[in-house]
Amino acid sequence: MLLYVDKKKLKRRKIKIISITLSCILILIANIIHFRTALHQTDQSLTAYTPLQTTQNWYNGADVVTVFSAHKQIKAILIPQNTNRENTLTIALALSRLPAGKTILTFTEDVSPKNYLQTLSGLFISPEENKTQENVIITTDINQIIPLINELKLTPAALNYRQTANLRTNERLNSFINRHFPPEPQPLGIQEKQQQALEQFAQKYRSDLLKLIQSSENSIAFINKSLLLQHLAVCISSKDKTVCNATAGYSLQKNLHTALAGLHSQTPQKIFLLTTPEEIPFNTVLEKDDGALLRYGTKEAFILPQKKAQNPNNTNIYAYLKQQAGLNPDYHSPDMKFYKFKTTEIDINDNI
């Protein structure tokens, strides 16, 4: 059996394969040459540097700080011209990477304010005597350090605000930043707004609340369309016991009398007015002035902020709630509902 072979077709195929192979080799060689050129031509590549726009959301409105190094030693730091809370943190991140006892900072004339930055650097750098010290240039103008970059063949590394997470817990640094850039007041959340309303309510109707404690026949006659104030959850504490009631649909008067009955004739000393409980995930980290509530079937347990302050460990707080509800502290069920709330305290023994 004879097979017909098209030699022209085979020849064209070989030429095509060789052409593709040569093209790939040329592209690879060109990339290698370009990469090696970029490494050594600092005046054209490394110094042709443009910071990312401050509108980038992942920079949280902050500018980039660039450190220039040789053999893992920082020789220069390019900082933003504007100083604010975010930029200060990023500059602090760069300073924290310098050898603490072996660094002397030199600020170029364009840097301002120098005193502010010198104080900031003092939080991380304290040159020690009789030690070899490295000079590090701080500047806001890249042109000031181009000769140094070319001479030492420095390589850049950009630092951004997102990398400062660990520094944000530094108390000394936060205190320094807050002195120079006081934080803007945060808008009040729902719990905080309700707490303010409760404080105003307690001041205005304190005497009426005390009369409710003394007699079940009294009621608070106030004109207010707020369902929060008309159906307040309450806690009442004696010397040894605290009883709370937050039954949905109950009036303030009924919640108060139900809690009072739970004291079993013990003398009440304090009343706590509660904001509307807000559901939270299990083991949520609570604020200092947050109370917590557990609901599981018919079981219910409270812990007031004053009691929680005695044991700020959140894990123990949730275990405490389970124990108060008559459950094993280690037991957990997805049907368990946890809530947080804030309180306004009224001391019954204070003079009206």
mmCIF file of C-alpha atoms in Angstrom:
data_model
loop_
_atom_site.group_PDB
_atom_site.id
_atom_site.type_symbol
_atom_site.label_atom_id
_atom_site.label_comp_id
_atom_site.label_asym_id
_atom_site.label_seq_id
_atom_site.Cartn_x
_atom_site.Cartn_y
_atom_site.Cartn_z
ATOM 1 C CA MET A 1 0.000 0.000 0.000
ATOM 2 C CA LEU A 2 1.471 3.344 -1.069
ATOM 3 C CA LEU A 3 1.027 6.563 0.983
ATOM 4 C CA TYR A 4 1.098 9.935 -0.665
ATOM 5 C CA VAL A 5 3.188 12.504 1.210
ATOM 6 C CA ASP A 6 2.815 16.192 0.414
ATOM 7 C CA LYS A 7 6.395 17.390 0.827
ATOM 8 C CA LYS A 8 5.456 21.048 0.290
ATOM 9 C CA LYS A 9 2.913 20.898 3.100
ATOM 10 C CA LEU A 10 5.468 19.304 5.434
ATOM 11 C CA LYS A 11 8.000 21.960 4.538
ATOM 12 C CA ARG A 12 5.524 24.774 5.294
ATOM 13 C CA ARG A 13 4.689 23.168 8.645
ATOM 14 C CA LYS A 14 8.369 22.940 9.611
ATOM 15 C CA ILE A 15 8.905 26.580 8.662
ATOM 16 C CA LYS A 16 5.893 27.580 10.774
ATOM 17 C CA ILE A 17 7.138 25.639 13.813
ATOM 18 C CA ILE A 18 10.632 27.108 13.483
ATOM 19 C CA SER A 19 9.206 30.640 13.150
ATOM 20 C CA ILE A 20 7.064 30.298 16.288
ATOM 21 C CA THR A 21 10.004 28.853 18.243
ATOM 22 C CA LEU A 22 12.339 31.656 17.174
ATOM 23 C CA SER A 23 9.685 34.274 18.048
ATOM 24 C CA CYS A 24 9.306 32.865 21.579
ATOM 25 C CA ILE A 25 13.087 32.846 22.051
ATOM 26 C CA LEU A 26 13.383 36.458 20.868
ATOM 27 C CA ILE A 27 10.575 37.587 23.194
ATOM 28 C CA LEU A 28 12.256 35.838 26.129
ATOM 29 C CA ILE A 29 15.631 37.432 25.334
ATOM 30 C CA ALA A 30 14.016 40.883 25.009
ATOM 31 C CA ASN A 31 12.317 40.519 28.435
ATOM 32 C CA ILE A 32 15.573 39.438 30.088
ATOM 33 C CA ILE A 33 17.455 42.396 28.592
ATOM 34 C CA HIS A 34 14.703 44.830 29.649
ATOM 35 C CA PHE A 35 14.621 43.411 33.192
ATOM 36 C CA ARG A 36 18.414 43.683 33.612
ATOM 37 C CA THR A 37 18.349 47.225 32.250
ATOM 38 C CA ALA A 38 15.574 48.213 34.690
ATOM 39 C CA LEU A 39 17.594 46.917 37.626
ATOM 40 C CA HIS A 40 20.646 49.065 36.878
ATOM 41 C CA GLN A 41 19.225 52.212 35.274
ATOM 42 C CA THR A 42 17.946 53.820 38.479
ATOM 43 C CA ASP A 43 17.799 57.274 36.924
ATOM 44 C CA GLN A 44 15.224 56.068 34.384
ATOM 45 C CA SER A 45 13.202 53.481 36.259
ATOM 46 C CA LEU A 46 13.436 53.593 40.040
ATOM 47 C CA THR A 47 13.362 57.366 40.298
ATOM 48 C CA ALA A 48 10.553 57.739 37.762
ATOM 49 C CA TYR A 49 8.189 57.211 40.664
ATOM 50 C CA THR A 50 4.604 58.448 40.947
ATOM 51 C CA PRO A 51 2.615 57.876 44.170
ATOM 52 C CA LEU A 52 -0.791 56.276 43.811
ATOM 53 C CA GLN A 53 -3.715 58.650 43.948
ATOM 54 C CA THR A 54 -5.048 59.413 47.412
ATOM 55 C CA THR A 55 -8.514 58.565 46.163
ATOM 56 C CA GLN A 56 -7.655 54.858 46.262
ATOM 57 C CA ASN A 57 -10.092 53.395 48.807
ATOM 58 C CA TRP A 58 -7.619 50.802 50.053
ATOM 59 C CA TYR A 59 -5.265 53.588 51.168
ATOM 60 C CA ASN A 60 -8.008 55.049 53.345
ATOM 61 C CA GLY A 61 -7.257 58.565 52.087
ATOM 62 C CA ALA A 62 -3.533 58.352 52.923
ATOM 63 C CA ASP A 63 -0.456 58.901 50.751
ATOM 64 C CA VAL A 64 2.350 56.419 50.131
ATOM 65 C CA VAL A 65 5.686 56.506 51.974
ATOM 66 C CA THR A 66 8.635 55.068 50.025
ATOM 67 C CA VAL A 67 11.799 53.705 51.606
ATOM 68 C CA PHE A 68 14.988 53.340 49.519
ATOM 69 C CA SER A 69 17.362 50.596 50.592
ATOM 70 C CA ALA A 70 20.624 48.901 49.718
ATOM 71 C CA HIS A 71 21.442 45.459 51.086
ATOM 72 C CA LYS A 72 18.337 45.635 53.339
ATOM 73 C CA GLN A 73 19.542 48.880 54.945
ATOM 74 C CA ILE A 74 17.276 51.906 54.571
ATOM 75 C CA LYS A 75 19.200 54.935 53.293
ATOM 76 C CA ALA A 76 16.402 57.389 52.475
ATOM 77 C CA ILE A 77 12.686 57.850 53.112
ATOM 78 C CA LEU A 78 10.383 59.770 50.790
ATOM 79 C CA ILE A 79 7.407 61.077 52.777
ATOM 80 C CA PRO A 80 4.222 62.946 51.727
ATOM 81 C CA GLN A 81 4.141 66.734 51.846
ATOM 82 C CA ASN A 82 0.866 66.686 53.765
ATOM 83 C CA THR A 83 0.839 65.565 57.383
ATOM 84 C CA ASN A 84 -2.339 64.034 58.768
ATOM 85 C CA ARG A 85 -3.315 61.105 60.978
ATOM 86 C CA GLU A 86 -3.002 58.478 58.249
ATOM 87 C CA ASN A 87 0.249 59.779 56.809
ATOM 88 C CA THR A 88 1.773 60.010 60.286
ATOM 89 C CA LEU A 89 1.044 56.334 60.864
ATOM 90 C CA THR A 90 2.643 55.366 57.547
ATOM 91 C CA ILE A 91 5.718 57.508 58.287
ATOM 92 C CA ALA A 92 5.901 55.855 61.724
ATOM 93 C CA LEU A 93 5.859 52.465 59.994
ATOM 94 C CA ALA A 94 8.944 53.462 57.990
ATOM 95 C CA LEU A 95 10.704 54.804 61.110
ATOM 96 C CA SER A 96 9.931 51.609 63.027
ATOM 97 C CA ARG A 97 11.992 49.664 60.471
ATOM 98 C CA LEU A 98 15.180 51.604 61.248
ATOM 99 C CA PRO A 99 17.789 50.295 63.731
ATOM 100 C CA ALA A 100 16.777 52.002 66.982
ATOM 101 C CA GLY A 101 20.240 52.782 68.378
ATOM 102 C CA LYS A 102 22.207 53.118 65.163
ATOM 103 C CA THR A 103 20.330 55.717 63.125
ATOM 104 C CA ILE A 104 20.715 59.459 62.687
ATOM 105 C CA LEU A 105 18.021 61.229 60.670
ATOM 106 C CA THR A 106 18.801 64.102 58.308
ATOM 107 C CA PHE A 107 15.843 66.209 57.192
ATOM 108 C CA THR A 108 16.113 68.097 53.911
ATOM 109 C CA GLU A 109 15.003 71.739 53.758
ATOM 110 C CA ASP A 110 11.708 70.872 52.063
ATOM 111 C CA VAL A 111 10.524 68.843 55.079
ATOM 112 C CA SER A 112 8.052 70.608 57.356
ATOM 113 C CA PRO A 113 7.269 70.648 60.237
ATOM 114 C CA LYS A 114 10.651 69.290 61.367
ATOM 115 C CA ASN A 115 9.945 69.464 65.110
ATOM 116 C CA TYR A 116 6.846 67.322 64.674
ATOM 117 C CA LEU A 117 8.751 64.654 62.718
ATOM 118 C CA GLN A 118 11.724 64.748 65.088
ATOM 119 C CA THR A 119 9.417 64.081 68.024
ATOM 120 C CA LEU A 120 7.718 61.291 66.077
ATOM 121 C CA SER A 121 11.069 59.685 65.249
ATOM 122 C CA GLY A 122 11.997 59.813 68.943
ATOM 123 C CA LEU A 123 9.300 57.229 69.627
ATOM 124 C CA PHE A 124 11.278 54.701 67.580
ATOM 125 C CA ILE A 125 14.869 55.936 67.346
ATOM 126 C CA SER A 126 17.236 56.860 70.178
ATOM 127 C CA PRO A 127 20.868 56.927 68.935
ATOM 128 C CA GLU A 128 23.297 55.434 71.443
ATOM 129 C CA GLU A 129 26.813 56.698 72.051
ATOM 130 C CA ASN A 130 29.897 54.735 70.988
ATOM 131 C CA LYS A 131 28.007 52.915 68.272
ATOM 132 C CA THR A 132 28.375 53.061 64.512
ATOM 133 C CA GLN A 133 25.508 55.192 63.267
ATOM 134 C CA GLU A 134 23.885 55.160 59.844
ATOM 135 C CA ASN A 135 22.587 58.378 58.319
ATOM 136 C CA VAL A 136 19.075 58.241 56.825
ATOM 137 C CA ILE A 137 17.726 61.109 54.740
ATOM 138 C CA ILE A 138 14.093 62.177 55.148
ATOM 139 C CA THR A 139 12.647 64.203 52.280
ATOM 140 C CA THR A 140 9.437 65.098 50.476
ATOM 141 C CA ASP A 141 11.228 65.758 47.170
ATOM 142 C CA ILE A 142 12.513 62.797 45.140
ATOM 143 C CA ASN A 143 15.042 65.082 43.403
ATOM 144 C CA GLN A 144 16.875 65.543 46.705
ATOM 145 C CA ILE A 145 17.911 61.880 46.813
ATOM 146 C CA ILE A 146 18.343 60.972 43.131
ATOM 147 C CA PRO A 147 22.176 61.298 43.351
ATOM 148 C CA LEU A 148 22.166 58.979 46.383
ATOM 149 C CA ILE A 149 19.896 56.481 44.617
ATOM 150 C CA ASN A 150 22.208 56.381 41.593
ATOM 151 C CA GLU A 151 25.374 56.180 43.660
ATOM 152 C CA LEU A 152 24.250 53.339 45.963
ATOM 153 C CA LYS A 153 21.838 51.736 43.469
ATOM 154 C CA LEU A 154 19.001 51.955 45.989
ATOM 155 C CA THR A 155 15.796 50.034 45.441
ATOM 156 C CA PRO A 156 12.394 51.412 46.498
ATOM 157 C CA ALA A 157 9.662 49.823 48.586
ATOM 158 C CA ALA A 158 6.267 51.490 48.997
ATOM 159 C CA LEU A 159 4.515 51.496 52.381
ATOM 160 C CA ASN A 160 0.811 52.251 52.679
ATOM 161 C CA TYR A 161 -1.737 52.860 55.417
ATOM 162 C CA ARG A 162 -3.107 49.325 55.270
ATOM 163 C CA GLN A 163 0.220 48.020 56.564
ATOM 164 C CA THR A 164 -0.009 50.040 59.794
ATOM 165 C CA ALA A 165 -2.553 47.806 61.559
ATOM 166 C CA ASN A 166 -0.124 46.741 64.310
ATOM 167 C CA LEU A 167 0.993 50.328 64.982
ATOM 168 C CA ARG A 168 -2.582 51.497 65.552
ATOM 169 C CA THR A 169 -2.558 49.731 68.918
ATOM 170 C CA ASN A 170 0.614 51.554 70.055
ATOM 171 C CA GLU A 171 -0.579 53.732 72.944
ATOM 172 C CA ARG A 172 2.362 56.182 72.854
ATOM 173 C CA LEU A 173 1.971 56.687 69.115
ATOM 174 C CA ASN A 174 -1.805 57.124 69.365
ATOM 175 C CA SER A 175 -1.387 59.645 72.163
ATOM 176 C CA PHE A 176 1.123 61.598 70.047
ATOM 177 C CA ILE A 177 -1.163 61.595 66.976
ATOM 178 C CA ASN A 178 -4.245 62.562 69.003
ATOM 179 C CA ARG A 179 -2.416 65.586 70.449
ATOM 180 C CA HIS A 180 -1.601 66.906 66.991
ATOM 181 C CA PHE A 181 -4.657 65.634 65.103
ATOM 182 C CA PRO A 182 -7.622 65.281 67.483
ATOM 183 C CA PRO A 183 -9.919 62.555 66.141
ATOM 184 C CA GLU A 184 -13.217 63.681 64.688
ATOM 185 C CA PRO A 185 -16.207 62.808 66.886
ATOM 186 C CA GLN A 186 -17.914 59.677 65.649
ATOM 187 C CA PRO A 187 -21.625 59.932 64.820
ATOM 188 C CA LEU A 188 -23.831 58.431 67.498
ATOM 189 C CA GLY A 189 -25.200 54.963 66.824
ATOM 190 C CA ILE A 190 -28.730 53.812 67.631
ATOM 191 C CA GLN A 191 -27.726 52.566 71.083
ATOM 192 C CA GLU A 192 -25.978 55.849 71.965
ATOM 193 C CA LYS A 193 -28.951 57.932 70.784
ATOM 194 C CA GLN A 194 -31.336 55.826 72.841
ATOM 195 C CA GLN A 195 -29.054 56.155 75.846
ATOM 196 C CA GLN A 196 -29.176 59.946 75.547
ATOM 197 C CA ALA A 197 -32.981 59.793 75.379
ATOM 198 C CA LEU A 198 -33.028 57.613 78.510
ATOM 199 C CA GLU A 199 -30.807 60.043 80.404
ATOM 200 C CA GLN A 200 -33.155 62.923 79.574
ATOM 201 C CA PHE A 201 -36.149 60.789 80.494
ATOM 202 C CA ALA A 202 -34.584 59.779 83.815
ATOM 203 C CA GLN A 203 -33.881 63.393 84.750
ATOM 204 C CA LYS A 204 -37.405 64.527 83.931
ATOM 205 C CA TYR A 205 -39.376 61.615 85.419
ATOM 206 C CA ARG A 206 -37.086 60.472 88.222
ATOM 207 C CA SER A 207 -39.553 61.277 90.974
ATOM 208 C CA ASP A 208 -42.340 59.443 89.096
ATOM 209 C CA LEU A 209 -40.129 56.368 88.728
ATOM 210 C CA LEU A 210 -39.435 56.347 92.452
ATOM 211 C CA LYS A 211 -43.185 56.539 93.161
ATOM 212 C CA LEU A 212 -43.664 53.465 90.956
ATOM 213 C CA ILE A 213 -41.191 51.630 93.168
ATOM 214 C CA GLN A 214 -43.143 52.581 96.283
ATOM 215 C CA SER A 215 -46.643 51.737 95.037
ATOM 216 C CA SER A 216 -48.129 49.527 92.325
ATOM 217 C CA GLU A 217 -51.072 51.889 91.975
ATOM 218 C CA ASN A 218 -49.017 54.791 90.642
ATOM 219 C CA SER A 219 -48.230 55.269 86.961
ATOM 220 C CA ILE A 220 -46.158 57.682 84.904
ATOM 221 C CA ALA A 221 -48.353 60.170 83.127
ATOM 222 C CA PHE A 222 -46.183 61.538 80.352
ATOM 223 C CA ILE A 223 -47.004 62.496 76.795
ATOM 224 C CA ASN A 224 -44.481 60.898 74.475
ATOM 225 C CA LYS A 225 -44.916 59.121 71.165
ATOM 226 C CA SER A 226 -41.671 57.169 71.635
ATOM 227 C CA LEU A 227 -42.405 53.454 71.994
ATOM 228 C CA LEU A 228 -38.941 53.086 73.482
ATOM 229 C CA LEU A 229 -39.891 55.225 76.483
ATOM 230 C CA GLN A 230 -43.367 53.739 76.825
ATOM 231 C CA HIS A 231 -42.047 50.150 76.857
ATOM 232 C CA LEU A 232 -38.696 50.487 78.590
ATOM 233 C CA ALA A 233 -36.914 47.350 79.762
ATOM 234 C CA VAL A 234 -35.600 47.763 83.303
ATOM 235 C CA CYS A 235 -33.363 46.190 85.912
ATOM 236 C CA ILE A 236 -33.641 46.757 89.657
ATOM 237 C CA SER A 237 -30.839 45.912 92.048
ATOM 238 C CA SER A 238 -30.669 45.452 95.797
ATOM 239 C CA LYS A 239 -27.530 44.948 97.848
ATOM 240 C CA ASP A 240 -27.204 41.289 96.854
ATOM 241 C CA LYS A 241 -29.378 40.781 93.798
ATOM 242 C CA THR A 242 -30.269 42.246 90.405
ATOM 243 C CA VAL A 243 -33.501 41.401 88.570
ATOM 244 C CA CYS A 244 -34.270 42.491 85.000
ATOM 245 C CA ASN A 245 -37.358 42.379 82.829
ATOM 246 C CA ALA A 246 -37.492 43.103 79.102
ATOM 247 C CA THR A 247 -40.686 41.343 78.065
ATOM 248 C CA ALA A 248 -41.796 42.478 74.621
ATOM 249 C CA GLY A 249 -45.029 44.454 74.691
ATOM 250 C CA TYR A 250 -44.867 45.142 78.441
ATOM 251 C CA SER A 251 -45.233 48.745 79.540
ATOM 252 C CA LEU A 252 -42.521 50.447 81.555
ATOM 253 C CA GLN A 253 -44.732 50.195 84.632
ATOM 254 C CA LYS A 254 -45.282 46.438 84.171
ATOM 255 C CA ASN A 255 -41.603 45.747 83.509
ATOM 256 C CA LEU A 256 -40.687 47.712 86.611
ATOM 257 C CA HIS A 257 -43.157 45.900 88.862
ATOM 258 C CA THR A 258 -42.201 42.481 87.442
ATOM 259 C CA ALA A 259 -38.532 43.151 88.170
ATOM 260 C CA LEU A 260 -39.390 44.508 91.616
ATOM 261 C CA ALA A 261 -41.328 41.337 92.450
ATOM 262 C CA GLY A 262 -38.220 39.307 91.611
ATOM 263 C CA LEU A 263 -36.334 40.963 94.480
ATOM 264 C CA HIS A 264 -38.650 39.194 96.954
ATOM 265 C CA SER A 265 -39.112 42.157 99.323
ATOM 266 C CA GLN A 266 -35.419 43.098 99.319
ATOM 267 C CA THR A 267 -34.837 46.846 99.451
ATOM 268 C CA PRO A 268 -34.208 48.230 95.942
ATOM 269 C CA GLN A 269 -31.191 50.499 95.641
ATOM 270 C CA LYS A 270 -30.827 51.243 91.931
ATOM 271 C CA ILE A 271 -32.915 51.298 88.769
ATOM 272 C CA PHE A 272 -31.370 50.676 85.358
ATOM 273 C CA LEU A 273 -33.220 51.770 82.232
ATOM 274 C CA LEU A 274 -32.210 49.684 79.190
ATOM 275 C CA THR A 275 -31.973 50.639 75.538
ATOM 276 C CA THR A 276 -33.609 48.305 73.005
ATOM 277 C CA PRO A 277 -31.527 45.084 72.978
ATOM 278 C CA GLU A 278 -29.568 44.713 69.717
ATOM 279 C CA GLU A 279 -28.783 41.170 68.532
ATOM 280 C CA ILE A 280 -25.076 40.330 68.202
ATOM 281 C CA PRO A 281 -23.052 37.249 67.185
ATOM 282 C CA PHE A 282 -21.719 34.954 69.909
ATOM 283 C CA ASN A 283 -18.413 36.143 71.451
ATOM 284 C CA THR A 284 -18.749 39.681 70.040
ATOM 285 C CA VAL A 285 -16.282 42.047 71.723
ATOM 286 C CA LEU A 286 -18.384 44.463 73.770
ATOM 287 C CA GLU A 287 -17.734 48.099 74.598
ATOM 288 C CA LYS A 288 -17.104 49.075 78.206
ATOM 289 C CA ASP A 289 -20.595 50.504 78.641
ATOM 290 C CA ASP A 290 -22.391 47.592 76.944
ATOM 291 C CA GLY A 291 -24.552 45.146 78.843
ATOM 292 C CA ALA A 292 -25.419 41.719 77.447
ATOM 293 C CA LEU A 293 -28.530 39.538 77.283
ATOM 294 C CA LEU A 294 -28.978 35.829 76.492
ATOM 295 C CA ARG A 295 -32.270 34.364 75.311
ATOM 296 C CA TYR A 296 -32.621 30.622 74.766
ATOM 297 C CA GLY A 297 -36.130 29.249 74.608
ATOM 298 C CA THR A 298 -37.828 30.340 77.807
ATOM 299 C CA LYS A 299 -34.511 31.025 79.530
ATOM 300 C CA GLU A 300 -33.136 34.546 79.863
ATOM 301 C CA ALA A 301 -30.090 36.066 81.553
ATOM 302 C CA PHE A 302 -28.663 39.603 81.826
ATOM 303 C CA ILE A 303 -25.328 41.109 82.705
ATOM 304 C CA LEU A 304 -25.190 44.870 83.313
ATOM 305 C CA PRO A 305 -22.187 46.985 82.230
ATOM 306 C CA GLN A 306 -21.328 47.577 85.893
ATOM 307 C CA LYS A 307 -21.113 43.824 86.533
ATOM 308 C CA LYS A 308 -19.292 43.184 83.237
ATOM 309 C CA ALA A 309 -16.628 45.758 84.164
ATOM 310 C CA GLN A 310 -15.563 43.477 87.025
ATOM 311 C CA ASN A 311 -14.662 40.783 84.498
ATOM 312 C CA PRO A 312 -13.878 42.282 81.057
ATOM 313 C CA ASN A 313 -12.998 38.919 79.438
ATOM 314 C CA ASN A 314 -15.695 38.445 76.794
ATOM 315 C CA THR A 315 -15.458 34.654 76.838
ATOM 316 C CA ASN A 316 -16.205 34.610 80.562
ATOM 317 C CA ILE A 317 -19.081 37.037 80.024
ATOM 318 C CA TYR A 318 -20.857 34.670 77.647
ATOM 319 C CA ALA A 319 -20.142 31.725 79.930
ATOM 320 C CA TYR A 320 -21.533 33.769 82.827
ATOM 321 C CA LEU A 321 -24.773 34.430 80.912
ATOM 322 C CA LYS A 322 -25.216 30.709 80.213
ATOM 323 C CA GLN A 323 -24.616 29.884 83.856
ATOM 324 C CA GLN A 324 -27.106 32.538 84.987
ATOM 325 C CA ALA A 325 -29.676 31.002 82.637
ATOM 326 C CA GLY A 326 -29.171 27.608 84.293
ATOM 327 C CA LEU A 327 -27.099 26.149 81.450
ATOM 328 C CA ASN A 328 -23.693 24.520 81.285
ATOM 329 C CA PRO A 329 -21.199 27.357 80.573
ATOM 330 C CA ASP A 330 -19.509 25.191 77.918
ATOM 331 C CA TYR A 331 -22.744 24.335 76.135
ATOM 332 C CA HIS A 332 -23.602 26.227 72.970
ATOM 333 C CA SER A 333 -26.483 26.059 70.529
ATOM 334 C CA PRO A 334 -27.233 27.992 67.326
ATOM 335 C CA ASP A 335 -30.650 28.720 68.868
ATOM 336 C CA MET A 336 -29.029 30.870 71.539
ATOM 337 C CA LYS A 337 -29.592 34.575 70.886
ATOM 338 C CA PHE A 338 -27.281 37.196 72.330
ATOM 339 C CA TYR A 339 -27.987 40.923 72.567
ATOM 340 C CA LYS A 340 -26.199 44.040 73.736
ATOM 341 C CA PHE A 341 -27.693 47.150 75.326
ATOM 342 C CA LYS A 342 -26.724 50.311 77.193
ATOM 343 C CA THR A 343 -28.126 51.549 80.472
ATOM 344 C CA THR A 344 -28.996 54.693 82.375
ATOM 345 C CA GLU A 345 -28.614 54.324 86.136
ATOM 346 C CA ILE A 346 -30.845 55.921 88.785
ATOM 347 C CA ASP A 347 -29.754 55.721 92.420
ATOM 348 C CA ILE A 348 -32.867 55.403 94.551
ATOM 349 C CA ASN A 349 -31.033 56.556 97.673
ATOM 350 C CA ASP A 350 -30.031 59.908 96.165
ATOM 351 C CA ASN A 351 -32.005 62.905 97.177
ATOM 352 C CA ILE A 352 -34.582 63.995 94.630
#
